[in-house]
Amino acid sequence: MQFRDLKKQYEALKPEMDQAILDTVASAGYIGGPRVKALEELLAAYCGVKHCITCGNGTDALQLMLQAWGIGPGDAVFVPDFTFFASGEVVSFVGATPVFYDVDLDTFNADVNSLEAAIQAVKAEGSLHPKVVITVDLFGLPANYDAIEALAAKHDLLVLEDSAQGFGGEFDGQRACSFGDAATTSFFPAKPLGCYGDGGAIFTNDDKVAELLRSLCVHGKGSFKYDNVRIGVNSRLDAVQAAVLDVKLKAFADYELEAVNKAAAWYDAALSGVVKTPVIPDGYMSSWAQYTIQLPSREVRDGLQDALKAQGIPTMVYYPKPMHCQTAFSGVKAYVDCPNTEKLCDTVLSLPMHPYLEKETVQTVADAIKAYLK
Ligand SMILES: *Cc1c(COP(=O)(O)O)cnc(C)c1O
């Protein structure tokens, strides 16, 4: 059994995929060019945003956005305590200070009360300038943007949607990668929309920011490539990856997103009342980057994971450590406590999840979980 069956996906897409890759190789245009431009237009239209700027990976996308906003030393950037390391890493990388806030036990996303407490604590202390709220659409579910955008407006903060795991999700009929002041995603192979290597993108409706990002991605280029007007980076999407994503986006929109939601419903039906299953609030749709259950304790979680492994059922712990406990952040001050994150790190377990999962496989996983917990 595969945790995320990328081989099965390739087999399903093989004829079209092989042709797209070979055509790109034969065209001898490997970086940028018409394939990348066409993909950016498709992605922008899909997400309902004016500009999509592709780049090297989802981490670069976040970092470039912070750079474009001029975030640096002395600035506070609010980051969920329960997320992948990159969401906070980029903040320190540009010289700003990450301020971690807690998440909700049902949705795994921002706890707006904790976020507000963190903002108030930073303001009361007075040594940092609060600038940006990074939200994460964890496991495929968009964060609570109604409340977050209102709170950010009240405190004059920018909102950066880290939708590395959220592509395809919806809230109130609006698609992920279109919330806040700018959004980013990742095309790492195991994400909801993945390529065959690293890739990422930034989404914004702001013409000026879009222009600045296009310069920052290519060594701070000015009117042409060898006119360099600012310090930038080299972060671009390869044409081959754009060709791969073009094929995958069609499958994603045609049937994969529907298929993962079907698989999630099978898990829900088989596991409700047995373990705490993921909560998708009214008005939301998840793109199911992960299907994550919660167990009563660390002991039960670890025991279950071992028992499933012995039966050939792969699972993952996303994430075993709160951001504020990471060694790399040991010098970073905690402004609020994050008890929910601490609890989740001990109790979460992500189950096999992908669009090619069969109902019998879901049943096998659910039966093994029930047998262990009995
Ligand atoms: C994967 C991920 C990233 C980083 O994306 P890469 O393409 O691997 O650099 C950032 N934030 C979150 C929440 C992620 O899951």
CSV table of C-alpha atoms and ligand atoms in Angstrom, one decimal:
chain,number,residue,atom,x,y,z
A,1,MET,CA,0.0,0.0,0.0
A,2,GLN,CA,1.2,3.5,-0.9
A,3,PHE,CA,0.8,6.6,1.3
A,4,ARG,CA,0.4,8.7,-1.8
A,5,ASP,CA,0.4,6.7,-4.9
A,6,LEU,CA,2.2,8.8,-7.5
A,7,LYS,CA,3.1,5.7,-9.6
A,8,LYS,CA,-0.6,4.9,-10.1
A,9,GLN,CA,-1.2,8.6,-11.0
A,10,TYR,CA,1.6,8.4,-13.6
A,11,GLU,CA,0.2,5.2,-15.1
A,12,ALA,CA,-3.3,6.9,-15.4
A,13,LEU,CA,-1.8,9.9,-17.2
A,14,LYS,CA,1.1,8.1,-19.1
A,15,PRO,CA,0.3,8.6,-22.8
A,16,GLU,CA,-0.5,12.3,-22.4
A,17,MET,CA,2.3,12.9,-19.9
A,18,ASP,CA,5.0,11.2,-22.0
A,19,GLN,CA,4.0,13.2,-25.0
A,20,ALA,CA,4.0,16.5,-23.1
A,21,ILE,CA,7.5,15.8,-21.6
A,22,LEU,CA,9.0,14.7,-24.9
A,23,ASP,CA,7.6,17.6,-26.8
A,24,THR,CA,9.1,20.0,-24.3
A,25,VAL,CA,12.5,18.3,-24.4
A,26,ALA,CA,12.4,18.4,-28.2
A,27,SER,CA,11.5,22.1,-28.2
A,28,ALA,CA,14.8,22.8,-26.5
A,29,GLY,CA,13.2,25.6,-24.5
A,30,TYR,CA,13.9,24.5,-20.9
A,31,ILE,CA,13.5,27.5,-18.7
A,32,GLY,CA,10.6,29.9,-18.9
A,33,GLY,CA,9.1,30.3,-22.3
A,34,PRO,CA,5.6,29.7,-23.7
A,35,ARG,CA,4.8,26.6,-21.6
A,36,VAL,CA,5.5,28.4,-18.3
A,37,LYS,CA,3.5,31.5,-19.4
A,38,ALA,CA,0.5,29.4,-20.5
A,39,LEU,CA,0.5,27.5,-17.2
A,40,GLU,CA,0.7,30.7,-15.2
A,41,GLU,CA,-2.4,31.9,-17.0
A,42,LEU,CA,-4.3,28.7,-16.4
A,43,LEU,CA,-3.4,28.7,-12.7
A,44,ALA,CA,-4.4,32.3,-12.2
A,45,ALA,CA,-7.7,31.7,-13.9
A,46,TYR,CA,-8.3,28.5,-11.9
A,47,CYS,CA,-7.7,30.3,-8.6
A,48,GLY,CA,-9.5,33.5,-9.7
A,49,VAL,CA,-6.4,35.8,-9.2
A,50,LYS,CA,-5.0,38.3,-11.7
A,51,HIS,CA,-1.3,37.3,-11.5
A,52,CYS,CA,0.4,33.9,-11.1
A,53,ILE,CA,4.2,34.0,-10.9
A,54,THR,CA,5.9,30.6,-10.9
A,55,CYS,CA,9.2,30.0,-9.1
A,56,GLY,CA,11.5,27.2,-7.9
A,57,ASN,CA,9.5,25.8,-4.9
A,58,GLY,CA,7.0,26.7,-2.3
A,59,THR,CA,9.6,28.0,0.2
A,60,ASP,CA,11.0,30.4,-2.4
A,61,ALA,CA,7.5,31.6,-3.1
A,62,LEU,CA,7.0,32.6,0.6
A,63,GLN,CA,10.4,34.1,0.8
A,64,LEU,CA,10.0,36.1,-2.4
A,65,MET,CA,6.6,37.5,-1.2
A,66,LEU,CA,8.1,38.7,2.1
A,67,GLN,CA,11.0,40.3,0.2
A,68,ALA,CA,8.6,42.0,-2.2
A,69,TRP,CA,6.8,43.5,0.7
A,70,GLY,CA,10.1,44.7,2.2
A,71,ILE,CA,9.8,42.6,5.3
A,72,GLY,CA,13.1,42.4,7.4
A,73,PRO,CA,14.8,43.1,10.7
A,74,GLY,CA,12.5,44.5,13.4
A,75,ASP,CA,9.3,43.2,11.8
A,76,ALA,CA,7.0,40.6,13.4
A,77,VAL,CA,5.4,38.0,11.2
A,78,PHE,CA,2.7,35.8,12.8
A,79,VAL,CA,3.0,32.1,11.9
A,80,PRO,CA,1.0,29.1,13.1
A,81,ASP,CA,2.8,26.8,15.5
A,82,PHE,CA,1.4,23.7,13.8
A,83,THR,CA,2.8,23.7,10.2
A,84,PHE,CA,5.7,22.6,8.1
A,85,PHE,CA,9.0,24.3,9.0
A,86,ALA,CA,9.2,26.4,5.9
A,87,SER,CA,6.2,28.6,6.9
A,88,GLY,CA,8.4,30.1,9.7
A,89,GLU,CA,11.9,29.5,8.2
A,90,VAL,CA,11.4,32.1,5.5
A,91,VAL,CA,10.5,34.8,8.2
A,92,SER,CA,13.9,34.3,10.0
A,93,PHE,CA,15.6,34.0,6.6
A,94,VAL,CA,14.6,37.5,5.6
A,95,GLY,CA,15.8,38.8,9.0
A,96,ALA,CA,12.3,39.3,10.5
A,97,THR,CA,11.0,37.6,13.7
A,98,PRO,CA,8.4,34.8,13.6
A,99,VAL,CA,5.7,35.0,16.3
A,100,PHE,CA,4.0,31.7,16.7
A,101,TYR,CA,0.2,31.4,17.4
A,102,ASP,CA,-1.9,28.4,18.2
A,103,VAL,CA,-4.3,26.4,16.0
A,104,ASP,CA,-7.8,25.0,16.3
A,105,LEU,CA,-8.2,21.4,17.4
A,106,ASP,CA,-10.9,20.7,14.9
A,107,THR,CA,-9.5,22.3,11.7
A,108,PHE,CA,-5.8,22.3,12.5
A,109,ASN,CA,-5.8,25.9,11.2
A,110,ALA,CA,-5.4,29.3,12.8
A,111,ASP,CA,-7.0,29.8,16.2
A,112,VAL,CA,-8.1,33.4,15.7
A,113,ASN,CA,-8.2,34.1,19.5
A,114,SER,CA,-4.6,33.0,19.8
A,115,LEU,CA,-3.6,35.0,16.8
A,116,GLU,CA,-5.2,38.1,18.3
A,117,ALA,CA,-3.5,37.5,21.7
A,118,ALA,CA,-0.2,37.2,19.9
A,119,ILE,CA,-0.7,40.5,18.0
A,120,GLN,CA,-1.7,42.3,21.3
A,121,ALA,CA,1.3,40.8,23.1
A,122,VAL,CA,3.7,42.1,20.4
A,123,LYS,CA,2.1,45.5,20.4
A,124,ALA,CA,2.1,45.7,24.2
A,125,GLU,CA,5.8,44.9,24.3
A,126,GLY,CA,6.7,47.4,21.6
A,127,SER,CA,10.0,46.1,20.3
A,128,LEU,CA,8.8,44.7,17.0
A,129,HIS,CA,6.7,46.1,14.2
A,130,PRO,CA,3.7,43.8,13.5
A,131,LYS,CA,3.6,43.5,9.6
A,132,VAL,CA,2.3,40.1,8.3
A,133,VAL,CA,0.0,37.3,9.2
A,134,ILE,CA,1.0,34.0,7.5
A,135,THR,CA,-2.0,31.6,7.4
A,136,VAL,CA,-1.6,28.0,6.4
A,137,ASP,CA,-4.3,26.0,4.6
A,138,LEU,CA,-3.2,22.9,6.5
A,139,PHE,CA,-3.9,19.4,5.1
A,140,GLY,CA,-5.9,21.0,2.2
A,141,LEU,CA,-8.5,23.0,4.2
A,142,PRO,CA,-8.5,26.8,3.7
A,143,ALA,CA,-8.0,28.8,7.0
A,144,ASN,CA,-10.8,30.9,8.5
A,145,TYR,CA,-10.4,33.9,6.2
A,146,ASP,CA,-13.5,35.8,7.3
A,147,ALA,CA,-12.2,36.2,10.8
A,148,ILE,CA,-8.5,36.4,9.8
A,149,GLU,CA,-8.9,39.1,7.2
A,150,ALA,CA,-11.1,41.2,9.6
A,151,LEU,CA,-8.5,40.9,12.4
A,152,ALA,CA,-5.6,41.8,10.0
A,153,ALA,CA,-7.5,44.8,8.8
A,154,LYS,CA,-8.2,45.9,12.4
A,155,HIS,CA,-4.4,45.8,13.1
A,156,ASP,CA,-3.2,47.0,9.7
A,157,LEU,CA,-1.5,43.7,8.8
A,158,LEU,CA,-0.9,42.0,5.5
A,159,VAL,CA,-2.2,38.4,5.1
A,160,LEU,CA,0.0,35.9,3.3
A,161,GLU,CA,-1.8,32.6,2.5
A,162,ASP,CA,0.6,29.7,2.6
A,163,SER,CA,-1.4,27.3,0.4
A,164,ALA,CA,1.4,24.8,-0.2
A,165,GLN,CA,-1.1,22.1,0.9
A,166,GLY,CA,-4.3,23.9,0.0
A,167,PHE,CA,-4.5,24.1,-3.8
A,168,GLY,CA,-8.0,23.3,-4.9
A,169,GLY,CA,-9.7,23.9,-1.6
A,170,GLU,CA,-12.6,26.3,-1.3
A,171,PHE,CA,-14.2,28.6,1.2
A,172,ASP,CA,-17.6,30.3,0.5
A,173,GLY,CA,-17.2,29.5,-3.2
A,174,GLN,CA,-13.7,31.1,-3.4
A,175,ARG,CA,-10.7,29.0,-4.3
A,176,ALA,CA,-7.5,28.6,-2.2
A,177,CYS,CA,-4.6,30.8,-3.4
A,178,SER,CA,-6.9,33.8,-3.7
A,179,PHE,CA,-7.2,34.8,0.0
A,180,GLY,CA,-5.4,37.5,1.8
A,181,ASP,CA,-3.1,40.0,0.1
A,182,ALA,CA,-1.0,37.4,-1.6
A,183,ALA,CA,-0.9,33.6,-1.7
A,184,THR,CA,1.7,30.9,-2.4
A,185,THR,CA,1.7,27.3,-3.3
A,186,SER,CA,4.1,24.4,-3.8
A,187,PHE,CA,4.2,21.8,-6.6
A,188,PHE,CA,6.4,19.4,-4.6
A,189,PRO,CA,5.3,15.9,-5.9
A,190,ALA,CA,3.2,14.9,-2.9
A,191,LYS,CA,1.2,18.2,-2.6
A,192,PRO,CA,-2.4,18.3,-4.0
A,193,LEU,CA,-1.1,19.5,-7.4
A,194,GLY,CA,2.5,18.2,-7.7
A,195,CYS,CA,5.1,18.2,-10.5
A,196,TYR,CA,8.0,15.8,-11.1
A,197,GLY,CA,10.5,17.7,-9.0
A,198,ASP,CA,10.4,21.1,-7.2
A,199,GLY,CA,8.2,24.0,-8.2
A,200,GLY,CA,6.1,26.7,-6.7
A,201,ALA,CA,4.0,29.8,-7.4
A,202,ILE,CA,2.9,33.1,-6.0
A,203,PHE,CA,-0.6,34.6,-6.6
A,204,THR,CA,-1.5,38.3,-6.3
A,205,ASN,CA,-4.0,40.8,-7.7
A,206,ASP,CA,-1.4,43.7,-7.3
A,207,ASP,CA,0.2,44.7,-10.6
A,208,LYS,CA,3.2,46.4,-8.9
A,209,VAL,CA,3.9,43.5,-6.6
A,210,ALA,CA,3.7,41.1,-9.6
A,211,GLU,CA,6.2,43.1,-11.6
A,212,LEU,CA,8.5,43.3,-8.6
A,213,LEU,CA,8.3,39.5,-8.1
A,214,ARG,CA,9.1,38.9,-11.8
A,215,SER,CA,12.3,40.9,-11.2
A,216,LEU,CA,13.2,39.3,-7.8
A,217,CYS,CA,12.9,35.7,-9.3
A,218,VAL,CA,15.5,36.5,-12.0
A,219,HIS,CA,18.4,38.1,-10.2
A,220,GLY,CA,16.6,41.5,-9.8
A,221,LYS,CA,16.4,42.0,-13.5
A,222,GLY,CA,15.4,45.5,-14.9
A,223,SER,CA,14.4,46.1,-18.4
A,224,PHE,CA,16.3,43.0,-19.6
A,225,LYS,CA,18.2,40.0,-18.1
A,226,TYR,CA,21.6,41.7,-18.0
A,227,ASP,CA,20.3,44.9,-16.5
A,228,ASN,CA,20.2,44.2,-12.7
A,229,VAL,CA,18.4,46.8,-10.7
A,230,ARG,CA,18.1,45.1,-7.3
A,231,ILE,CA,19.4,42.0,-5.4
A,232,GLY,CA,17.2,39.0,-6.2
A,233,VAL,CA,17.5,35.3,-6.5
A,234,ASN,CA,17.4,32.6,-9.2
A,235,SER,CA,14.1,30.9,-8.7
A,236,ARG,CA,12.1,29.7,-11.8
A,237,LEU,CA,9.9,26.9,-12.9
A,238,ASP,CA,11.4,24.6,-15.5
A,239,ALA,CA,9.5,24.2,-18.8
A,240,VAL,CA,9.3,20.4,-18.3
A,241,GLN,CA,7.6,20.9,-14.9
A,242,ALA,CA,5.2,23.3,-16.5
A,243,ALA,CA,4.3,20.7,-19.1
A,244,VAL,CA,3.8,18.1,-16.3
A,245,LEU,CA,1.6,20.5,-14.4
A,246,ASP,CA,-0.5,21.3,-17.5
A,247,VAL,CA,-1.4,17.6,-17.8
A,248,LYS,CA,-1.9,17.2,-14.0
A,249,LEU,CA,-4.0,20.3,-13.6
A,250,LYS,CA,-6.5,18.9,-16.1
A,251,ALA,CA,-6.8,15.6,-14.2
A,252,PHE,CA,-7.0,17.5,-10.9
A,253,ALA,CA,-9.9,19.7,-12.1
A,254,ASP,CA,-11.6,16.9,-14.1
A,255,TYR,CA,-11.7,14.1,-11.5
A,256,GLU,CA,-8.9,14.0,-8.9
A,257,LEU,CA,-10.3,16.6,-6.5
A,258,GLU,CA,-13.6,14.8,-6.6
A,259,ALA,CA,-11.9,11.5,-6.0
A,260,VAL,CA,-10.0,12.6,-2.9
A,261,ASN,CA,-13.3,14.0,-1.5
A,262,LYS,CA,-14.9,10.7,-2.1
A,263,ALA,CA,-12.1,8.9,-0.4
A,264,ALA,CA,-12.4,11.2,2.6
A,265,ALA,CA,-16.1,10.4,2.8
A,266,TRP,CA,-15.3,6.7,2.9
A,267,TYR,CA,-12.8,7.2,5.7
A,268,ASP,CA,-15.4,9.4,7.6
A,269,ALA,CA,-18.1,6.7,7.3
A,270,ALA,CA,-15.8,3.9,8.4
A,271,LEU,CA,-14.1,5.8,11.2
A,272,SER,CA,-16.6,8.2,12.8
A,273,GLY,CA,-17.2,7.2,16.4
A,274,VAL,CA,-13.9,5.2,16.3
A,275,VAL,CA,-11.4,8.1,16.3
A,276,LYS,CA,-11.6,11.8,15.9
A,277,THR,CA,-11.9,12.4,12.2
A,278,PRO,CA,-11.1,15.7,10.4
A,279,VAL,CA,-13.7,18.5,10.6
A,280,ILE,CA,-14.6,20.4,7.5
A,281,PRO,CA,-16.8,23.3,8.6
A,282,ASP,CA,-19.9,24.4,6.6
A,283,GLY,CA,-19.0,26.3,3.5
A,284,TYR,CA,-15.5,24.8,3.2
A,285,MET,CA,-14.1,22.2,0.8
A,286,SER,CA,-10.7,20.5,1.4
A,287,SER,CA,-8.3,19.3,-1.3
A,288,TRP,CA,-7.2,16.6,1.2
A,289,ALA,CA,-3.4,17.0,1.1
A,290,GLN,CA,-3.7,14.8,4.2
A,291,TYR,CA,-6.5,12.8,5.9
A,292,THR,CA,-5.5,13.2,9.6
A,293,ILE,CA,-7.1,11.5,12.5
A,294,GLN,CA,-6.5,12.2,16.3
A,295,LEU,CA,-5.9,9.5,18.9
A,296,PRO,CA,-6.4,9.8,22.7
A,297,SER,CA,-2.7,9.9,23.6
A,298,ARG,CA,0.8,9.7,22.2
A,299,GLU,CA,1.1,6.1,23.5
A,300,VAL,CA,-2.0,5.0,21.5
A,301,ARG,CA,-1.0,7.0,18.4
A,302,ASP,CA,2.6,5.5,18.3
A,303,GLY,CA,1.3,2.0,19.1
A,304,LEU,CA,-1.3,2.3,16.3
A,305,GLN,CA,1.3,3.5,13.8
A,306,ASP,CA,3.6,0.6,14.6
A,307,ALA,CA,0.7,-1.9,14.4
A,308,LEU,CA,-0.4,-0.5,11.0
A,309,LYS,CA,3.2,-0.5,9.7
A,310,ALA,CA,3.5,-4.2,10.7
A,311,GLN,CA,0.5,-4.8,8.4
A,312,GLY,CA,2.0,-2.9,5.5
A,313,ILE,CA,-0.1,0.2,6.0
A,314,PRO,CA,2.0,3.4,5.8
A,315,THR,CA,1.1,6.4,7.9
A,316,MET,CA,2.8,9.7,8.8
A,317,VAL,CA,3.0,12.0,11.7
A,318,TYR,CA,2.5,15.6,10.4
A,319,TYR,CA,3.8,17.2,12.6
A,320,PRO,CA,5.7,15.7,15.5
A,321,LYS,CA,7.1,19.0,16.8
A,322,PRO,CA,5.6,22.4,17.4
A,323,MET,CA,7.4,25.2,15.6
A,324,HIS,CA,8.3,26.8,18.9
A,325,CYS,CA,10.1,23.6,19.9
A,326,GLN,CA,12.3,23.4,16.8
A,327,THR,CA,16.0,23.8,17.7
A,328,ALA,CA,16.4,26.3,14.9
A,329,PHE,CA,13.9,28.6,16.7
A,330,SER,CA,15.4,28.1,20.2
A,331,GLY,CA,16.3,31.8,20.3
A,332,VAL,CA,12.8,33.0,19.3
A,333,LYS,CA,10.6,34.4,22.0
A,334,ALA,CA,7.1,32.8,22.7
A,335,TYR,CA,4.4,35.5,23.0
A,336,VAL,CA,1.5,33.1,23.6
A,337,ASP,CA,1.2,29.5,24.7
A,338,CYS,CA,0.2,26.9,22.1
A,339,PRO,CA,-1.3,24.0,24.0
A,340,ASN,CA,-3.5,22.8,21.1
A,341,THR,CA,-0.4,22.4,18.9
A,342,GLU,CA,1.4,20.6,21.6
A,343,LYS,CA,-1.6,18.2,22.0
A,344,LEU,CA,-1.9,17.7,18.2
A,345,CYS,CA,1.9,16.8,17.8
A,346,ASP,CA,1.3,14.0,20.3
A,347,THR,CA,-2.0,12.7,18.9
A,348,VAL,CA,-2.3,13.2,15.1
A,349,LEU,CA,-1.8,10.4,12.5
A,350,SER,CA,-2.2,10.9,8.7
A,351,LEU,CA,-3.6,8.0,6.7
A,352,PRO,CA,-2.9,6.9,3.1
A,353,MET,CA,-4.7,9.5,0.9
A,354,HIS,CA,-4.7,10.2,-2.8
A,355,PRO,CA,-7.1,10.3,-5.8
A,356,TYR,CA,-6.4,6.7,-6.8
A,357,LEU,CA,-7.3,5.2,-3.5
A,358,GLU,CA,-9.9,2.4,-3.7
A,359,LYS,CA,-12.8,1.8,-1.3
A,360,GLU,CA,-11.5,-1.6,-0.3
A,361,THR,CA,-8.1,0.0,0.7
A,362,VAL,CA,-9.9,2.5,2.9
A,363,GLN,CA,-11.8,-0.4,4.4
A,364,THR,CA,-8.6,-2.3,5.1
A,365,VAL,CA,-7.1,0.7,6.8
A,366,ALA,CA,-10.2,1.4,8.9
A,367,ASP,CA,-10.5,-2.3,9.9
A,368,ALA,CA,-6.9,-2.4,11.0
A,369,ILE,CA,-7.5,0.8,13.1
A,370,LYS,CA,-10.6,-0.6,14.7
A,371,ALA,CA,-8.9,-3.9,15.5
A,372,TYR,CA,-6.0,-2.2,17.2
A,373,LEU,CA,-8.3,0.1,19.3
A,374,LYS,CA,-10.7,-2.6,20.4
B,1,LIG,C1,5.5,21.9,1.5
B,1,LIG,C2,5.3,23.2,2.2
B,1,LIG,C3,6.0,24.3,2.0
B,1,LIG,C4,7.3,24.4,1.2
B,1,LIG,O1,7.1,24.0,-0.1
B,1,LIG,P1,8.4,23.4,-0.9
B,1,LIG,O2,7.9,23.4,-2.4
B,1,LIG,O3,8.7,22.1,-0.4
B,1,LIG,O4,9.5,24.4,-0.7
B,1,LIG,C5,5.6,25.5,2.7
B,1,LIG,N1,4.6,25.5,3.6
B,1,LIG,C6,3.9,24.4,3.8
B,1,LIG,C7,2.7,24.5,4.7
B,1,LIG,C8,4.2,23.2,3.2
B,1,LIG,O5,3.4,22.1,3.4
